[in-house]
Amino acid sequence: FTGAWSWGRLAERLRALGHTVEAFDLPGLGDDATLPQDVTLDSCAARLGDVLTASAEPAILVGNSMGGVIATQAAVRHPGSVAALVYATAFVPRDGQSLLDLTRLPEGAEDQVQANIVIAPPVATMPAAASRLALYGSCSESDAAWAISRQRPQPLGPFGAPVSIPAGTLDGINRYFVLCTKDQAIPAALQRRMIAENSITNVIELDTDHTPHLSMPAALADALQKFAGHAAGG
């Protein structure tokens, strides 16, 4: 539902710490003009792949929500361009799993996105009142209103597409997780299940909502700084 605009504050903090940061719109979101019916998991992963391969330096990928699925698929395709994967309260698929498969696990039963989303193919929308609770529950009133005003309908294509992870393709990539305990979109229990099933051992917990890059950008920047140091061997 969001775009690169939601990452601005976090990006500023990371740049101040000396990092090069690039946030970009996925197809059909933010300011991107791709028609919703043309948006697929493959096209989203290809967009990220273009960003990765445009840089000579491997990147630390930070995905939020659906971005975890896209980052995983892109990392499989471009492992040499990925220094680490960070799931910031994001979906972590295993081979053959889709985002919808993960939402249907018992631990996701209290997911307030699935409870309130309005499906009208080829897109889904989130009503403003439901978005406040599900996505921005720990944000200030002004930040939540700003974000909700900029939301776009979400193309449905990436939701049901299974991720393909051939055996061993992610073995050389460190994976990290930012667990957000007040997340109403990916409940903490589902986050913990995905962490366990994917053997992710480097986890930092934040007492915040589904959008930590808006609600807690300083703490998220600190977490990413720690992960970057670990990935670099420091």
Tab-separated table of C-alpha atoms in Angstrom:
chain	number	residue	atom	x	y	z
A	1	PHE	CA	0.000	0.000	0.000
A	2	THR	CA	2.956	2.326	0.451
A	3	GLY	CA	6.042	3.392	-1.461
A	4	ALA	CA	9.586	4.653	-1.156
A	5	TRP	CA	8.242	7.778	0.542
A	6	SER	CA	7.666	5.832	3.785
A	7	TRP	CA	11.411	5.154	4.180
A	8	GLY	CA	12.603	8.775	4.133
A	9	ARG	CA	13.254	9.277	7.842
A	10	LEU	CA	15.050	5.969	8.240
A	11	ALA	CA	17.155	6.657	5.158
A	12	GLU	CA	18.249	10.023	6.580
A	13	ARG	CA	19.395	8.385	9.812
A	14	LEU	CA	21.279	5.636	8.000
A	15	ARG	CA	23.011	8.137	5.712
A	16	ALA	CA	24.068	10.091	8.800
A	17	LEU	CA	25.697	6.873	10.026
A	18	GLY	CA	27.688	6.687	6.797
A	19	HIS	CA	25.597	4.237	4.783
A	20	THR	CA	24.544	4.538	1.160
A	21	VAL	CA	20.773	4.062	1.064
A	22	GLU	CA	18.377	3.491	-1.799
A	23	ALA	CA	14.627	3.206	-1.396
A	24	PHE	CA	12.543	2.627	-4.498
A	25	ASP	CA	8.949	2.064	-5.529
A	26	LEU	CA	7.783	-1.418	-6.365
A	27	PRO	CA	5.744	-1.837	-9.563
A	28	GLY	CA	2.276	-0.372	-9.128
A	29	LEU	CA	3.054	1.359	-5.822
A	30	GLY	CA	4.305	4.770	-4.732
A	31	ASP	CA	4.764	6.873	-7.849
A	32	ASP	CA	5.215	3.892	-10.178
A	33	ALA	CA	2.751	3.807	-13.074
A	34	THR	CA	2.741	0.060	-13.793
A	35	LEU	CA	-0.843	-1.143	-14.300
A	36	PRO	CA	-2.015	-3.293	-11.371
A	37	GLN	CA	-2.869	-6.226	-13.595
A	38	ASP	CA	0.731	-6.286	-14.832
A	39	VAL	CA	2.282	-6.524	-11.352
A	40	THR	CA	3.613	-9.954	-10.373
A	41	LEU	CA	6.091	-11.361	-7.884
A	42	ASP	CA	8.495	-11.784	-10.794
A	43	SER	CA	8.177	-8.135	-11.859
A	44	CYS	CA	8.715	-6.956	-8.287
A	45	ALA	CA	11.773	-9.179	-7.850
A	46	ALA	CA	13.072	-7.981	-11.223
A	47	ARG	CA	12.736	-4.347	-10.123
A	48	LEU	CA	14.800	-5.090	-7.029
A	49	GLY	CA	17.249	-7.051	-9.157
A	50	ASP	CA	17.781	-3.992	-11.350
A	51	VAL	CA	18.598	-1.923	-8.264
A	52	LEU	CA	20.984	-4.564	-6.946
A	53	THR	CA	22.900	-5.087	-10.154
A	54	ALA	CA	23.268	-1.347	-10.767
A	55	SER	CA	25.638	-1.187	-7.774
A	56	ALA	CA	29.132	-2.624	-7.684
A	57	GLU	CA	28.845	-3.199	-3.936
A	58	PRO	CA	26.660	-5.954	-2.435
A	59	ALA	CA	23.668	-4.548	-0.575
A	60	ILE	CA	22.030	-5.236	2.739
A	61	LEU	CA	18.392	-5.754	1.726
A	62	VAL	CA	15.799	-4.515	4.213
A	63	GLY	CA	12.277	-5.695	3.508
A	64	ASN	CA	9.102	-4.800	5.392
A	65	SER	CA	5.861	-6.788	5.151
A	66	MET	CA	5.445	-8.110	1.573
A	67	GLY	CA	8.938	-6.783	0.893
A	68	GLY	CA	10.339	-9.804	2.698
A	69	VAL	CA	8.950	-12.103	0.020
A	70	ILE	CA	10.299	-9.916	-2.775
A	71	ALA	CA	13.719	-9.517	-1.149
A	72	THR	CA	13.972	-13.279	-0.696
A	73	GLN	CA	13.146	-14.007	-4.337
A	74	ALA	CA	15.535	-11.331	-5.601
A	75	ALA	CA	18.326	-12.612	-3.350
A	76	VAL	CA	17.931	-16.087	-4.817
A	77	ARG	CA	18.415	-14.625	-8.287
A	78	HIS	CA	21.284	-12.291	-7.417
A	79	PRO	CA	23.117	-13.835	-4.430
A	80	GLY	CA	26.390	-12.169	-5.353
A	81	SER	CA	24.752	-8.759	-5.039
A	82	VAL	CA	23.370	-9.370	-1.540
A	83	ALA	CA	25.496	-8.933	1.586
A	84	ALA	CA	22.649	-9.729	3.998
A	85	LEU	CA	18.862	-9.944	4.255
A	86	VAL	CA	16.993	-8.081	6.988
A	87	TYR	CA	13.325	-8.805	7.576
A	88	ALA	CA	11.849	-5.781	9.348
A	89	THR	CA	8.624	-7.401	10.538
A	90	ALA	CA	8.361	-9.003	7.127
A	91	PHE	CA	7.181	-12.272	5.635
A	92	VAL	CA	9.934	-14.903	5.373
A	93	PRO	CA	8.925	-17.546	2.832
A	94	ARG	CA	10.404	-20.977	2.425
A	95	ASP	CA	10.600	-22.677	-0.950
A	96	GLY	CA	7.137	-22.987	-2.488
A	97	GLN	CA	5.419	-20.687	0.018
A	98	SER	CA	3.510	-17.567	-0.935
A	99	LEU	CA	2.601	-14.562	1.168
A	100	LEU	CA	-0.981	-15.840	1.402
A	101	ASP	CA	0.260	-19.223	2.602
A	102	LEU	CA	2.034	-17.492	5.480
A	103	THR	CA	-0.999	-15.377	6.426
A	104	ARG	CA	-3.087	-18.548	6.692
A	105	LEU	CA	-0.890	-20.141	9.356
A	106	PRO	CA	-2.606	-20.403	12.763
A	107	GLU	CA	-0.233	-17.821	14.264
A	108	GLY	CA	-1.535	-15.242	11.763
A	109	ALA	CA	-5.156	-15.529	12.863
A	110	GLU	CA	-5.254	-12.041	14.430
A	111	ASP	CA	-3.845	-10.340	11.295
A	112	GLN	CA	-5.798	-7.084	10.959
A	113	VAL	CA	-4.873	-6.616	7.301
A	114	GLN	CA	-6.486	-9.869	6.221
A	115	ALA	CA	-9.421	-9.093	8.520
A	116	ASN	CA	-10.131	-5.720	6.905
A	117	ILE	CA	-8.697	-5.761	3.391
A	118	VAL	CA	-11.140	-5.081	0.559
A	119	ILE	CA	-10.480	-7.255	-2.490
A	120	ALA	CA	-11.490	-5.913	-5.901
A	121	PRO	CA	-9.255	-7.607	-8.487
A	122	PRO	CA	-6.710	-6.702	-9.676
A	123	VAL	CA	-6.145	-4.721	-6.440
A	124	ALA	CA	-6.823	-4.739	-2.721
A	125	THR	CA	-7.387	-1.640	-0.604
A	126	MET	CA	-7.163	-0.965	3.110
A	127	PRO	CA	-9.835	1.330	4.600
A	128	ALA	CA	-8.358	4.315	6.413
A	129	ALA	CA	-9.687	3.402	9.865
A	130	ALA	CA	-8.452	-0.174	9.550
A	131	SER	CA	-5.058	1.041	8.333
A	132	ARG	CA	-4.595	3.097	11.479
A	133	LEU	CA	-4.846	-0.004	13.662
A	134	ALA	CA	-3.280	-2.569	11.376
A	135	LEU	CA	-0.338	-0.615	9.996
A	136	TYR	CA	0.335	2.516	12.051
A	137	GLY	CA	-0.846	1.722	15.569
A	138	SER	CA	2.278	3.130	17.263
A	139	CYS	CA	2.664	6.141	14.960
A	140	SER	CA	1.661	9.647	15.943
A	141	GLU	CA	-1.729	10.846	14.725
A	142	SER	CA	-0.095	13.182	12.214
A	143	ASP	CA	2.279	10.527	10.843
A	144	ALA	CA	-0.517	7.975	10.541
A	145	ALA	CA	-2.784	10.457	8.759
A	146	TRP	CA	0.036	11.413	6.394
A	147	ALA	CA	0.787	7.790	5.555
A	148	ILE	CA	-2.848	6.811	5.110
A	149	SER	CA	-3.384	9.751	2.755
A	150	ARG	CA	-0.595	8.453	0.524
A	151	GLN	CA	-1.610	4.791	0.426
A	152	ARG	CA	-2.458	3.231	-2.908
A	153	PRO	CA	-4.420	0.111	-3.792
A	154	GLN	CA	-2.139	-2.914	-3.610
A	155	PRO	CA	-1.801	-5.061	-6.756
A	156	LEU	CA	-2.810	-8.621	-5.898
A	157	GLY	CA	-0.396	-10.456	-8.198
A	158	PRO	CA	2.477	-10.929	-5.715
A	159	PHE	CA	0.236	-12.209	-2.899
A	160	GLY	CA	-0.456	-15.716	-4.149
A	161	ALA	CA	2.754	-16.443	-6.065
A	162	PRO	CA	5.019	-19.082	-4.488
A	163	VAL	CA	8.665	-18.242	-3.981
A	164	SER	CA	11.242	-20.466	-5.630
A	165	ILE	CA	14.333	-21.102	-3.482
A	166	PRO	CA	16.525	-23.832	-4.953
A	167	ALA	CA	18.461	-25.743	-2.309
A	168	GLY	CA	21.545	-23.913	-1.104
A	169	THR	CA	20.976	-20.627	-2.899
A	170	LEU	CA	20.669	-18.579	0.295
A	171	ASP	CA	23.249	-20.498	2.325
A	172	GLY	CA	25.935	-17.828	2.023
A	173	ILE	CA	23.670	-14.908	2.972
A	174	ASN	CA	23.244	-13.882	6.614
A	175	ARG	CA	19.626	-13.279	7.576
A	176	TYR	CA	18.388	-11.003	10.353
A	177	PHE	CA	14.968	-10.119	11.780
A	178	VAL	CA	13.469	-7.080	13.478
A	179	LEU	CA	10.548	-8.417	15.502
A	180	CYS	CA	7.880	-5.794	16.202
A	181	THR	CA	5.890	-6.863	19.223
A	182	LYS	CA	2.865	-4.608	18.624
A	183	ASP	CA	2.453	-5.517	14.958
A	184	GLN	CA	-1.217	-6.046	14.111
A	185	ALA	CA	-0.531	-7.071	10.490
A	186	ILE	CA	2.031	-9.833	11.106
A	187	PRO	CA	1.307	-10.900	14.686
A	188	ALA	CA	4.332	-11.487	16.886
A	189	ALA	CA	3.505	-15.197	17.076
A	190	LEU	CA	3.721	-15.479	13.287
A	191	GLN	CA	6.954	-13.510	13.242
A	192	ARG	CA	8.412	-15.922	15.798
A	193	ARG	CA	7.285	-18.954	13.798
A	194	MET	CA	8.956	-17.664	10.626
A	195	ILE	CA	12.127	-16.853	12.567
A	196	ALA	CA	12.238	-20.405	13.950
A	197	GLU	CA	11.370	-22.167	10.694
A	198	ASN	CA	14.079	-20.263	8.835
A	199	SER	CA	16.698	-20.678	11.600
A	200	ILE	CA	17.244	-16.918	11.942
A	201	THR	CA	19.286	-16.427	15.098
A	202	ASN	CA	20.064	-12.699	14.947
A	203	VAL	CA	16.873	-10.990	16.117
A	204	ILE	CA	16.230	-7.559	17.623
A	205	GLU	CA	12.828	-6.807	19.167
A	206	LEU	CA	11.165	-3.387	18.976
A	207	ASP	CA	8.051	-2.515	20.956
A	208	THR	CA	6.229	-1.024	17.995
A	209	ASP	CA	3.857	-1.548	15.076
A	210	HIS	CA	4.004	-2.886	11.513
A	211	THR	CA	5.759	0.227	10.204
A	212	PRO	CA	8.843	0.708	12.395
A	213	HIS	CA	10.506	2.925	9.787
A	214	LEU	CA	7.794	5.514	10.583
A	215	SER	CA	7.007	4.772	14.223
A	216	MET	CA	10.523	4.099	15.537
A	217	PRO	CA	13.094	5.141	12.888
A	218	ALA	CA	15.935	5.824	15.353
A	219	ALA	CA	15.662	2.415	17.006
A	220	LEU	CA	15.326	0.681	13.640
A	221	ALA	CA	18.403	2.512	12.348
A	222	ASP	CA	20.326	1.338	15.425
A	223	ALA	CA	19.216	-2.250	14.791
A	224	LEU	CA	20.257	-2.086	11.152
A	225	GLN	CA	23.607	-0.602	12.156
A	226	LYS	CA	24.194	-3.586	14.462
A	227	PHE	CA	23.219	-6.048	11.752
A	228	ALA	CA	25.492	-4.302	9.239
A	229	GLY	CA	28.406	-4.585	11.663
A	230	HIS	CA	27.727	-8.280	12.192
A	231	ALA	CA	27.397	-8.929	8.445
A	232	ALA	CA	30.734	-7.205	7.902
A	233	GLY	CA	32.355	-9.378	10.541
A	234	GLY	CA	32.653	-6.600	13.090
